[in-house]
mmCIF file of C-alpha atoms in Angstrom:
data_model
loop_
_atom_site.group_PDB
_atom_site.id
_atom_site.type_symbol
_atom_site.label_atom_id
_atom_site.label_comp_id
_atom_site.label_asym_id
_atom_site.label_seq_id
_atom_site.Cartn_x
_atom_site.Cartn_y
_atom_site.Cartn_z
ATOM 1 C CA MET K 1 32.767 -20.612 8.620
ATOM 2 C CA ALA K 2 31.510 -17.821 6.395
ATOM 3 C CA ARG K 3 33.267 -19.519 3.248
ATOM 4 C CA SER K 4 31.723 -22.830 4.227
ATOM 5 C CA VAL K 5 28.187 -21.374 4.475
ATOM 6 C CA TYR K 6 28.952 -19.104 1.062
ATOM 7 C CA GLU K 7 29.966 -22.510 -0.766
ATOM 8 C CA TRP K 8 26.872 -24.502 0.702
ATOM 9 C CA LEU K 9 24.781 -21.449 -0.735
ATOM 10 C CA TRP K 10 25.975 -21.477 -4.204
ATOM 11 C CA GLN K 11 26.085 -25.030 -4.756
ATOM 12 C CA HIS K 12 24.998 -25.220 -8.644
ATOM 13 C CA GLU K 13 22.402 -28.264 -7.711
ATOM 14 C CA PHE K 14 20.273 -25.632 -5.894
ATOM 15 C CA TRP K 15 20.077 -23.140 -8.752
ATOM 16 C CA LEU K 16 20.947 -24.845 -11.979
ATOM 17 C CA PRO K 17 19.180 -27.573 -13.803
ATOM 18 C CA PRO K 18 20.788 -31.154 -13.758
ATOM 19 C CA GLY K 19 23.716 -31.502 -16.138
ATOM 20 C CA ILE K 20 24.654 -27.696 -15.987
ATOM 21 C CA THR K 21 27.133 -26.177 -13.763
ATOM 22 C CA TRP K 22 28.642 -22.605 -13.164
ATOM 23 C CA GLU K 23 31.411 -23.515 -15.707
ATOM 24 C CA ASP K 24 28.974 -23.603 -18.051
ATOM 25 C CA MET K 25 27.685 -19.874 -17.195
ATOM 26 C CA GLN K 26 31.076 -18.416 -17.376
ATOM 27 C CA GLU K 27 30.997 -14.981 -19.012
ATOM 28 C CA SER K 28 32.536 -13.890 -22.450
ATOM 29 C CA GLU K 29 33.086 -10.284 -23.945
ATOM 30 C CA ASP K 30 29.845 -10.978 -25.763
ATOM 31 C CA THR K 31 27.967 -12.709 -23.322
ATOM 32 C CA HIS K 32 26.759 -11.422 -19.844
ATOM 33 C CA TYR K 33 24.804 -13.651 -17.312
ATOM 34 C CA PRO K 34 23.134 -12.236 -14.200
ATOM 35 C CA GLN K 35 25.429 -11.677 -11.253
ATOM 36 C CA PRO K 36 24.332 -11.537 -7.675
ATOM 37 C CA ARG K 37 26.669 -8.335 -7.155
ATOM 38 C CA ASP K 38 24.814 -6.761 -9.761
ATOM 39 C CA LEU K 39 21.966 -6.346 -7.183
ATOM 40 C CA LEU K 40 24.089 -4.124 -5.141
ATOM 41 C CA LEU K 41 23.541 -1.291 -7.504
ATOM 42 C CA SER K 42 19.731 -1.114 -6.681
ATOM 43 C CA ILE K 43 20.777 0.441 -3.304
ATOM 44 C CA PRO K 44 22.440 3.847 -4.994
ATOM 45 C CA PHE K 45 19.564 3.684 -7.504
ATOM 46 C CA ALA K 46 17.067 3.558 -4.462
ATOM 47 C CA LEU K 47 18.334 6.655 -2.704
ATOM 48 C CA ILE K 48 18.419 8.646 -6.187
ATOM 49 C CA LEU K 49 14.576 7.651 -6.346
ATOM 50 C CA VAL K 50 14.066 8.840 -2.907
ATOM 51 C CA VAL K 51 15.518 12.232 -3.759
ATOM 52 C CA ILE K 52 13.605 12.480 -7.090
ATOM 53 C CA ARG K 53 10.668 11.640 -4.936
ATOM 54 C CA CYS K 54 11.307 14.503 -2.420
ATOM 55 C CA ALA K 55 11.756 16.981 -5.310
ATOM 56 C CA PHE K 56 8.417 15.816 -7.224
ATOM 57 C CA GLU K 57 6.157 15.746 -4.138
ATOM 58 C CA ARG K 58 7.513 19.235 -3.299
ATOM 59 C CA ALA K 59 7.527 20.936 -6.855
ATOM 60 C CA ILE K 60 4.623 18.887 -8.472
ATOM 61 C CA ALA K 61 2.255 17.134 -6.237
ATOM 62 C CA LEU K 62 1.807 19.650 -3.394
ATOM 63 C CA PRO K 63 1.284 22.702 -5.770
ATOM 64 C CA LEU K 64 -1.188 20.233 -7.777
ATOM 65 C CA SER K 65 -3.054 19.395 -4.733
ATOM 66 C CA THR K 66 -3.860 23.056 -4.029
ATOM 67 C CA LYS K 67 -4.888 23.617 -7.659
ATOM 68 C CA LEU K 68 -7.276 20.421 -7.663
ATOM 69 C CA GLY K 69 -8.842 21.867 -4.232
ATOM 70 C CA VAL K 70 -7.346 19.415 -1.854
ATOM 71 C CA ARG K 71 -7.692 20.972 1.649
ATOM 72 C CA ASP K 72 -6.035 19.711 4.887
ATOM 73 C CA LYS K 73 -8.594 19.390 7.542
ATOM 74 C CA GLN K 74 -8.102 21.864 10.306
ATOM 75 C CA ARG K 75 -7.506 20.107 13.288
ATOM 76 C CA PRO K 76 -7.719 21.147 16.826
ATOM 77 C CA LYS K 77 -4.222 20.878 18.756
ATOM 78 C CA ALA K 78 -3.897 19.251 22.228
ATOM 79 C CA GLN K 79 -2.798 21.690 24.829
ATOM 80 C CA PRO K 80 0.922 21.102 25.980
ATOM 81 C CA ASN K 81 0.910 18.847 28.808
ATOM 82 C CA PRO K 82 4.058 16.902 29.896
ATOM 83 C CA VAL K 83 2.439 13.844 32.047
ATOM 84 C CA LEU K 84 0.166 13.038 29.103
ATOM 85 C CA GLU K 85 3.054 13.809 26.163
ATOM 86 C CA THR K 86 5.237 11.334 28.247
ATOM 87 C CA PHE K 87 2.567 8.752 28.514
ATOM 88 C CA TYR K 88 1.643 9.093 24.611
ATOM 89 C CA SER K 89 5.151 8.848 23.603
ATOM 90 C CA THR K 90 6.598 6.067 25.831
ATOM 91 C CA ARG K 91 3.275 3.585 26.569
ATOM 92 C CA HIS K 92 0.117 4.102 24.633
ATOM 93 C CA LYS K 93 -1.776 6.195 22.172
ATOM 94 C CA ASN K 94 -4.925 5.160 23.228
ATOM 95 C CA PRO K 95 -4.984 4.509 27.159
ATOM 96 C CA LYS K 96 -7.361 2.317 28.663
ATOM 97 C CA GLU K 97 -10.334 3.578 31.211
ATOM 98 C CA GLY K 98 -8.041 2.538 34.038
ATOM 99 C CA GLU K 99 -5.022 4.466 32.824
ATOM 100 C CA LEU K 100 -7.311 7.239 31.934
ATOM 101 C CA LEU K 101 -8.419 7.775 35.589
ATOM 102 C CA SER K 102 -4.763 7.665 36.678
ATOM 103 C CA LEU K 103 -3.689 10.155 34.555
ATOM 104 C CA ALA K 104 -6.982 12.452 35.263
ATOM 105 C CA LYS K 105 -5.725 12.323 38.898
ATOM 106 C CA GLN K 106 -1.999 12.930 38.140
ATOM 107 C CA CYS K 107 -3.156 16.256 35.886
ATOM 108 C CA ASP K 108 -5.922 17.183 38.097
ATOM 109 C CA LEU K 109 -8.318 17.007 35.127
ATOM 110 C CA PRO K 110 -11.611 15.458 34.349
ATOM 111 C CA VAL K 111 -11.583 11.950 32.524
ATOM 112 C CA ARG K 112 -13.298 13.454 29.850
ATOM 113 C CA LYS K 113 -10.772 16.167 29.133
ATOM 114 C CA VAL K 114 -8.071 13.599 29.150
ATOM 115 C CA GLU K 115 -9.774 11.618 26.651
ATOM 116 C CA LYS K 116 -10.142 14.734 24.242
ATOM 117 C CA TRP K 117 -6.525 15.325 24.770
ATOM 118 C CA PHE K 118 -5.497 12.085 23.436
ATOM 119 C CA ARG K 119 -8.196 12.375 20.596
ATOM 120 C CA HIS K 120 -6.534 15.559 19.683
ATOM 121 C CA ARG K 121 -3.104 14.144 20.179
ATOM 122 C CA ARG K 122 -3.759 11.182 17.807
ATOM 123 C CA ASN K 123 -5.342 13.123 15.280
ATOM 124 C CA MET K 124 -2.107 15.724 15.247
ATOM 125 C CA ASP K 125 0.026 12.667 13.945
ATOM 126 C CA ARG K 126 -2.304 11.227 11.350
ATOM 127 C CA PRO K 127 -1.044 12.144 8.009
ATOM 128 C CA SER K 128 -2.783 15.064 6.146
ATOM 129 C CA LEU K 129 -4.674 15.011 3.022
ATOM 130 C CA SER K 130 -2.079 16.828 1.177
ATOM 131 C CA LYS K 131 0.282 14.330 2.172
ATOM 132 C CA LYS K 132 -1.708 11.370 1.030
ATOM 133 C CA PHE K 133 -2.533 13.072 -2.226
ATOM 134 C CA SER K 134 1.598 13.716 -2.892
ATOM 135 C CA GLU K 135 2.107 9.936 -1.968
ATOM 136 C CA ALA K 136 -0.629 8.637 -4.234
ATOM 137 C CA CYS K 137 0.761 10.929 -7.078
ATOM 138 C CA TRP K 138 4.362 9.917 -6.839
ATOM 139 C CA ARG K 139 3.289 5.985 -6.789
ATOM 140 C CA PHE K 140 1.013 6.587 -9.858
ATOM 141 C CA THR K 141 3.545 8.221 -11.521
ATOM 142 C CA PHE K 142 6.039 5.280 -11.075
ATOM 143 C CA TYR K 143 3.558 2.581 -12.037
ATOM 144 C CA ILE K 144 2.818 4.428 -15.334
ATOM 145 C CA ILE K 145 6.449 4.695 -16.255
ATOM 146 C CA SER K 146 7.273 1.085 -15.010
ATOM 147 C CA PHE K 147 4.305 -0.696 -16.810
ATOM 148 C CA PHE K 148 5.143 1.096 -20.131
ATOM 149 C CA THR K 149 8.568 0.450 -19.637
ATOM 150 C CA GLY K 150 8.128 -2.928 -19.211
ATOM 151 C CA LEU K 151 5.727 -3.153 -22.309
ATOM 152 C CA ALA K 152 8.531 -1.125 -24.285
ATOM 153 C CA VAL K 153 10.903 -3.795 -23.181
ATOM 154 C CA LEU K 154 9.092 -6.908 -23.827
ATOM 155 C CA TYR K 155 7.112 -6.108 -26.801
ATOM 156 C CA ASP K 156 9.802 -7.481 -29.343
ATOM 157 C CA LYS K 157 10.866 -10.272 -27.078
ATOM 158 C CA PRO K 158 9.449 -13.832 -27.996
ATOM 159 C CA TRP K 159 8.534 -15.195 -24.631
ATOM 160 C CA LEU K 160 5.864 -12.406 -24.377
ATOM 161 C CA TRP K 161 3.779 -14.094 -27.447
ATOM 162 C CA ASP K 162 4.873 -17.602 -26.886
ATOM 163 C CA HIS K 163 5.652 -18.559 -23.379
ATOM 164 C CA ARG K 164 7.635 -21.495 -23.814
ATOM 165 C CA GLU K 165 10.255 -19.472 -24.971
ATOM 166 C CA CYS K 166 10.915 -18.407 -21.162
ATOM 167 C CA TRP K 167 12.817 -21.716 -21.121
ATOM 168 C CA THR K 168 14.588 -22.109 -24.409
ATOM 169 C CA GLY K 169 18.321 -22.216 -23.660
ATOM 170 C CA TYR K 170 17.488 -22.125 -19.917
ATOM 171 C CA PRO K 171 19.714 -21.392 -17.957
ATOM 172 C CA GLN K 172 22.136 -20.047 -20.473
ATOM 173 C CA GLN K 173 20.227 -17.072 -21.529
ATOM 174 C CA PRO K 174 22.415 -13.856 -22.186
ATOM 175 C CA LEU K 175 21.011 -10.925 -19.931
ATOM 176 C CA GLN K 176 20.103 -8.206 -22.250
ATOM 177 C CA PRO K 177 20.793 -4.583 -20.944
ATOM 178 C CA SER K 178 17.261 -3.293 -21.302
ATOM 179 C CA LEU K 179 16.126 -6.651 -19.269
ATOM 180 C CA PHE K 180 19.045 -5.344 -16.793
ATOM 181 C CA TRP K 181 17.770 -1.899 -16.651
ATOM 182 C CA TYR K 182 14.065 -2.819 -16.066
ATOM 183 C CA TYR K 183 15.225 -5.090 -13.276
ATOM 184 C CA MET K 184 16.860 -2.311 -11.613
ATOM 185 C CA LEU K 185 14.278 -0.159 -12.048
ATOM 186 C CA GLU K 186 11.714 -2.357 -10.140
ATOM 187 C CA LEU K 187 14.158 -3.489 -7.584
ATOM 188 C CA SER K 188 15.147 -0.016 -6.713
ATOM 189 C CA PHE K 189 11.643 1.344 -6.453
ATOM 190 C CA TYR K 190 10.963 -1.186 -3.568
ATOM 191 C CA TRP K 191 14.203 -0.487 -1.872
ATOM 192 C CA SER K 192 12.941 2.904 -2.103
ATOM 193 C CA LEU K 193 9.632 2.160 -0.453
ATOM 194 C CA VAL K 194 11.766 0.382 2.438
ATOM 195 C CA PHE K 195 13.860 3.493 3.084
ATOM 196 C CA THR K 196 10.875 6.077 3.308
ATOM 197 C CA LEU K 197 8.555 3.437 5.383
ATOM 198 C CA PRO K 198 8.855 5.384 8.657
ATOM 199 C CA PHE K 199 8.123 8.922 6.826
ATOM 200 C CA ASP K 200 5.219 7.422 4.587
ATOM 201 C CA VAL K 201 1.398 7.317 5.368
ATOM 202 C CA LYS K 202 1.147 4.646 8.230
ATOM 203 C CA ARG K 203 -2.219 2.712 7.424
ATOM 204 C CA LYS K 204 -3.511 -0.357 9.438
ATOM 205 C CA ASP K 205 -1.825 -2.788 7.657
ATOM 206 C CA PHE K 206 1.719 -1.263 8.253
ATOM 207 C CA LYS K 207 3.469 -4.553 9.550
ATOM 208 C CA GLU K 208 1.910 -6.426 6.202
ATOM 209 C CA GLN K 209 3.524 -3.664 3.932
ATOM 210 C CA ILE K 210 6.590 -4.371 5.591
ATOM 211 C CA VAL K 211 6.547 -8.184 4.889
ATOM 212 C CA HIS K 212 5.112 -7.126 1.366
ATOM 213 C CA HIS K 213 8.114 -5.207 0.617
ATOM 214 C CA ALA K 214 10.555 -7.594 1.979
ATOM 215 C CA ALA K 215 9.130 -10.284 -0.255
ATOM 216 C CA THR K 216 8.862 -8.651 -3.179
ATOM 217 C CA ILE K 217 12.563 -7.783 -2.931
ATOM 218 C CA PHE K 218 13.427 -11.180 -2.046
ATOM 219 C CA LEU K 219 11.526 -12.383 -5.044
ATOM 220 C CA ILE K 220 12.965 -10.182 -7.549
ATOM 221 C CA SER K 221 16.520 -10.845 -6.216
ATOM 222 C CA PHE K 222 16.110 -14.557 -6.352
ATOM 223 C CA SER K 223 14.799 -14.773 -9.957
ATOM 224 C CA TYR K 224 17.535 -12.429 -10.857
ATOM 225 C CA CYS K 225 20.553 -14.693 -9.260
ATOM 226 C CA ALA K 226 18.673 -17.738 -10.614
ATOM 227 C CA ASN K 227 18.145 -16.163 -14.405
ATOM 228 C CA TYR K 228 14.600 -16.503 -14.190
ATOM 229 C CA ILE K 229 14.750 -13.068 -15.785
ATOM 230 C CA ARG K 230 12.104 -13.884 -18.462
ATOM 231 C CA ILE K 231 9.343 -15.302 -16.418
ATOM 232 C CA GLY K 232 10.535 -12.302 -13.803
ATOM 233 C CA THR K 233 9.502 -9.749 -16.330
ATOM 234 C CA LEU K 234 6.341 -11.163 -17.141
ATOM 235 C CA VAL K 235 5.178 -11.352 -13.335
ATOM 236 C CA MET K 236 6.336 -7.675 -12.958
ATOM 237 C CA VAL K 237 4.360 -6.179 -15.714
ATOM 238 C CA ILE K 238 1.296 -8.186 -14.890
ATOM 239 C CA HIS K 239 1.613 -6.743 -11.448
ATOM 240 C CA ASP K 240 2.098 -3.117 -12.632
ATOM 241 C CA ALA K 241 -1.172 -3.208 -14.969
ATOM 242 C CA SER K 242 -3.540 -2.953 -12.149
ATOM 243 C CA ASP K 243 -1.483 -0.374 -10.052
ATOM 244 C CA CYS K 244 -1.819 1.958 -12.584
ATOM 245 C CA PHE K 245 -5.493 2.099 -11.470
ATOM 246 C CA LEU K 246 -5.331 1.756 -8.255
ATOM 247 C CA GLU K 247 -3.537 5.070 -7.302
ATOM 248 C CA PRO K 248 -5.659 7.451 -9.345
ATOM 249 C CA THR K 249 -8.662 5.887 -7.754
ATOM 250 C CA LYS K 250 -6.961 7.505 -4.195
ATOM 251 C CA ILE K 251 -5.985 10.566 -5.993
ATOM 252 C CA PHE K 252 -9.796 11.225 -7.053
ATOM 253 C CA ASN K 253 -10.840 10.094 -3.695
ATOM 254 C CA TYR K 254 -8.833 12.714 -1.939
ATOM 255 C CA MET K 255 -10.139 15.276 -4.338
ATOM 256 C CA LYS K 256 -14.028 14.245 -3.434
ATOM 257 C CA TRP K 257 -14.638 13.403 -6.780
ATOM 258 C CA LYS K 258 -16.970 10.517 -6.173
ATOM 259 C CA LYS K 259 -18.303 9.329 -9.398
ATOM 260 C CA THR K 260 -14.895 9.458 -11.080
ATOM 261 C CA CYS K 261 -13.589 7.372 -7.954
ATOM 262 C CA ASP K 262 -16.139 4.860 -8.210
ATOM 263 C CA SER K 263 -15.725 4.467 -11.975
ATOM 264 C CA LEU K 264 -11.821 3.971 -11.701
ATOM 265 C CA PHE K 265 -12.283 1.583 -8.707
ATOM 266 C CA MET K 266 -14.667 -0.641 -10.866
ATOM 267 C CA ILE K 267 -11.935 -0.407 -13.804
ATOM 268 C CA PHE K 268 -8.987 -1.290 -11.441
ATOM 269 C CA SER K 269 -11.357 -4.025 -9.943
ATOM 270 C CA ALA K 270 -11.741 -5.483 -13.422
ATOM 271 C CA VAL K 271 -8.004 -5.113 -14.196
ATOM 272 C CA PHE K 272 -7.011 -6.728 -11.033
ATOM 273 C CA LEU K 273 -9.323 -9.708 -11.390
ATOM 274 C CA ILE K 274 -8.485 -10.828 -14.816
ATOM 275 C CA SER K 275 -4.925 -10.081 -14.558
ATOM 276 C CA ARG K 276 -4.291 -11.710 -11.149
ATOM 277 C CA LEU K 277 -6.693 -14.559 -11.527
ATOM 278 C CA VAL K 278 -6.676 -15.321 -15.427
ATOM 279 C CA ILE K 279 -3.588 -14.003 -16.860
ATOM 280 C CA TYR K 280 -1.128 -14.571 -13.954
ATOM 281 C CA PRO K 281 -1.791 -18.377 -13.489
ATOM 282 C CA TYR K 282 -2.024 -19.154 -17.170
ATOM 283 C CA THR K 283 0.882 -17.081 -18.271
ATOM 284 C CA VAL K 284 3.356 -17.704 -15.063
ATOM 285 C CA LEU K 285 1.882 -20.775 -13.028
ATOM 286 C CA TYR K 286 1.376 -23.276 -15.729
ATOM 287 C CA ASN K 287 4.102 -21.687 -17.985
ATOM 288 C CA THR K 288 6.578 -22.530 -14.730
ATOM 289 C CA TYR K 289 4.804 -25.770 -13.666
ATOM 290 C CA TYR K 290 4.429 -27.410 -16.871
ATOM 291 C CA TYR K 291 6.615 -25.728 -19.931
ATOM 292 C CA SER K 292 9.649 -25.653 -18.043
ATOM 293 C CA MET K 293 9.730 -29.388 -17.569
ATOM 294 C CA GLU K 294 10.187 -29.785 -21.483
ATOM 295 C CA ILE K 295 13.233 -28.223 -21.167
ATOM 296 C CA PHE K 296 14.672 -29.558 -17.790
ATOM 297 C CA GLN K 297 14.016 -32.355 -15.022
ATOM 298 C CA PRO K 298 12.741 -30.711 -11.921
ATOM 299 C CA PHE K 299 15.533 -29.623 -9.315
ATOM 300 C CA PHE K 300 15.363 -27.803 -6.140
ATOM 301 C CA GLY K 301 15.352 -24.035 -7.677
ATOM 302 C CA TYR K 302 12.203 -25.310 -10.052
ATOM 303 C CA TYR K 303 10.261 -26.396 -6.722
ATOM 304 C CA PHE K 304 11.366 -23.464 -4.867
ATOM 305 C CA VAL K 305 10.313 -20.672 -7.403
ATOM 306 C CA ASN K 306 6.953 -22.658 -8.065
ATOM 307 C CA VAL K 307 6.416 -22.689 -4.201
ATOM 308 C CA LEU K 308 7.030 -18.972 -4.358
ATOM 309 C CA LEU K 309 4.725 -18.327 -7.227
ATOM 310 C CA ILE K 310 1.814 -20.254 -5.553
ATOM 311 C CA ILE K 311 2.145 -18.383 -2.265
ATOM 312 C CA LEU K 312 1.821 -15.163 -4.692
ATOM 313 C CA GLN K 313 -1.163 -16.560 -5.988
ATOM 314 C CA LEU K 314 -2.916 -17.200 -2.861
ATOM 315 C CA LEU K 315 -2.045 -13.598 -2.167
ATOM 316 C CA HIS K 316 -3.934 -12.465 -5.281
ATOM 317 C CA VAL K 317 -7.103 -15.006 -4.199
ATOM 318 C CA PHE K 318 -7.062 -13.274 -0.859
ATOM 319 C CA TRP K 319 -7.189 -9.619 -2.109
ATOM 320 C CA SER K 320 -9.658 -10.728 -4.742
ATOM 321 C CA CYS K 321 -12.195 -11.655 -2.207
ATOM 322 C CA LEU K 322 -11.946 -8.478 -0.611
ATOM 323 C CA ILE K 323 -12.410 -6.342 -3.676
ATOM 324 C CA ILE K 324 -15.252 -8.586 -4.726
ATOM 325 C CA HIS K 325 -16.928 -7.992 -1.629
ATOM 326 C CA MET K 326 -16.530 -4.178 -1.924
ATOM 327 C CA VAL K 327 -17.859 -4.257 -5.476
ATOM 328 C CA TYR K 328 -20.843 -6.244 -4.235
ATOM 329 C CA LYS K 329 -21.497 -3.847 -1.817
ATOM 330 C CA PHE K 330 -21.150 -1.113 -4.533
ATOM 331 C CA ILE K 331 -23.433 -2.936 -6.621
ATOM 332 C CA LEU K 332 -26.076 -3.458 -3.750
ATOM 333 C CA HIS K 333 -25.942 0.118 -1.961
ATOM 334 C CA GLY K 334 -24.611 2.165 -4.660
ATOM 335 C CA THR K 335 -21.568 3.499 -2.599
ATOM 336 C CA MET K 336 -18.005 2.476 -2.412
ATOM 337 C CA GLU K 337 -17.140 0.913 1.005
ATOM 338 C CA LYS K 338 -14.227 2.517 2.971
ATOM 339 C CA ASP K 339 -11.106 1.001 2.410
ATOM 340 C CA MET K 340 -10.446 -0.714 5.750
ATOM 341 C CA ARG K 341 -6.594 0.047 5.084
ATOM 342 C CA SER K 342 -7.284 3.592 5.769
ATOM 343 C CA ASP K 343 -6.658 5.433 9.364
ATOM 344 C CA THR K 344 -9.597 7.592 9.674
ATOM 345 C CA GLU K 345 -9.538 10.623 11.652
ATOM 346 C CA GLU K 346 -11.263 10.709 15.038
ATOM 347 C CA SER K 347 -14.148 12.850 15.443
ATOM 348 C CA ASP K 348 -15.511 15.124 18.460
ATOM 349 C CA LYS K 349 -19.090 13.694 18.484
ATOM 350 C CA ASP K 350 -18.529 12.235 22.182
ATOM 351 C CA GLU K 351 -17.369 15.678 22.998
ATOM 352 C CA GLU K 352 -20.142 17.151 21.618
ATOM 353 C CA ARG K 353 -22.610 14.931 23.276
ATOM 354 C CA ASP K 354 -21.222 15.369 26.668
ATOM 355 C CA LYS K 355 -21.632 19.413 26.172
ATOM 356 C CA ILE K 356 -25.082 18.548 25.551
ATOM 357 C CA ARG K 357 -25.766 16.480 28.710
ATOM 358 C CA GLU K 358 -24.173 19.081 30.498
ATOM 359 C CA LYS K 359 -26.616 21.857 29.248
ATOM 360 C CA GLU K 360 -29.230 19.510 30.183
ATOM 361 C CA LYS K 361 -28.160 18.952 33.709
ATOM 362 C CA ASN K 362 -28.272 22.592 33.913
ATOM 363 C CA GLY K 363 -31.612 22.993 32.736
ATOM 364 C CA ILE K 364 -30.289 24.648 29.398
ATOM 365 C CA THR K 365 -32.094 23.036 26.426
ATOM 366 C CA CYS K 366 -30.860 24.150 23.083
ATOM 367 C CA PHE K 367 -33.452 23.929 20.303
ATOM 368 C CA SER K 368 -31.460 24.201 17.376
ATOM 369 C CA ASN K 369 -29.662 20.633 18.369
ATOM 370 C CA VAL K 370 -33.193 19.023 18.802
ATOM 371 C CA THR K 371 -35.125 20.046 15.577
ATOM 372 C CA SER K 372 -33.606 19.802 12.011
ATOM 373 C CA ASN K 373 -34.761 23.338 11.003
ATOM 374 C CA GLY K 374 -33.214 25.242 13.832
ATOM 375 C CA TYR K 375 -36.707 26.413 15.559
ATOM 376 C CA ILE K 376 -39.875 24.442 17.554
ATOM 377 C CA GLN K 377 -43.145 24.835 15.705
ATOM 378 C CA ARG K 378 -45.847 25.185 17.845
ATOM 379 C CA ASN K 379 -49.099 23.281 16.669
ATOM 380 C CA GLY K 380 -46.758 22.224 13.644
ATOM 381 C CA SER K 381 -46.630 25.650 12.169
ATOM 382 C CA GLU K 382 -45.899 28.711 14.342
ATOM 383 C CA PRO K 383 -42.434 29.008 15.101
ATOM 384 C CA LEU K 384 -41.053 29.732 18.234
ATOM 385 C CA ASP K 385 -38.478 32.551 17.654
ATOM 386 C CA ASN K 386 -39.752 35.087 20.077
ATOM 387 C CA ARG K 387 -38.844 33.183 22.983
ATOM 388 C CA ALA K 388 -35.487 33.108 25.117
ATOM 389 C CA HIS K 389 -34.192 30.177 26.921
ATOM 390 C CA CYS K 390 -33.764 30.261 30.717
ATOM 391 C CA ALA K 391 -31.693 28.603 33.289
ATOM 392 C CA ASN K 392 -34.548 26.950 34.726
ATOM 393 C CA GLY K 393 -35.422 25.321 31.443
ATOM 394 C CA HIS K 394 -38.535 27.184 30.811
ATOM 395 C CA ALA K 395 -39.354 29.397 27.866
ATOM 396 C CA LYS K 396 -40.020 33.196 28.480
ATOM 397 C CA GLU K 397 -41.550 35.881 26.324
ATOM 398 C CA ARG K 398 -38.732 38.793 25.511
#
């Protein structure tokens, strides 16, 4: 059964243009073509990248965050409570009203205190600012290395300047060592992101991240097996260009450098929109759809790779709309809209309101909470700083 599936999967009609068979792709001492087994090397390389990342974050990123003034917010800890902890771990992190009432009865606590406990417990699980900073530093370092590695590998390649060269001699295009290692670098990085997903900062689009990483690994692997190496390298270097500006934008945001953050975001937006909506369609989509047919007749692999690349372009359009919306808000209001992917920390404003209500019920009026300057002025000028508060809500001379 397995052998039948294997033979069906690797039919040359699926992977190679008409008139080309696997016999035409035989290797020699001087000629090496991409082999699917080569992709297995990305797994140990990914594990090496994970080790390098851990060392980088501990030895470089964390000390750097301290020097740059990135401070973690002091969060109140949830008091130990076995009943609430069991519910939090096994059922819901954000219980509904009926569940809160039931838990309050079980613990013999007011509902407000149960709400407060869950609010503090959720905040305890949220990543610290220094962790976000370290993760962004690592990704920024990798994207910079990857982008300039791609440029160094491709600058003397003819298909970077003449896109028709992507198909000259296809599929009998020997795999050069520099292209092999560039592919391994990119594929290993995305495998490493999959391995560290349980430990990375979990954003609201966590499930979408999993799909994105899986799709990226599939695209890189498929392009390698089908020897779409030349077009694949163009896709990778185009994507890395904008990512080089996204991560430092996050870094300066964590550092509270608002103007620098806003400026970098505008640069990132421009690079993203130009690279994904202009350069990518011409360099990749037009290239694979039209130029390739000058060399060979369409076959299954031709249609399949074009469908994948068009889906990728649809994602580019989707993200571009979100970015354009954020830029529009920035131009209109002069302030950058919050990243909707971020998992923001919950405040205790509701808790503070409850305290004020309890004081008001007891007849205690806190003047400092009513006025913005900390005291009440009589007739608009005289400060009432010689009075004390009583339990019945009246003021009395000292």
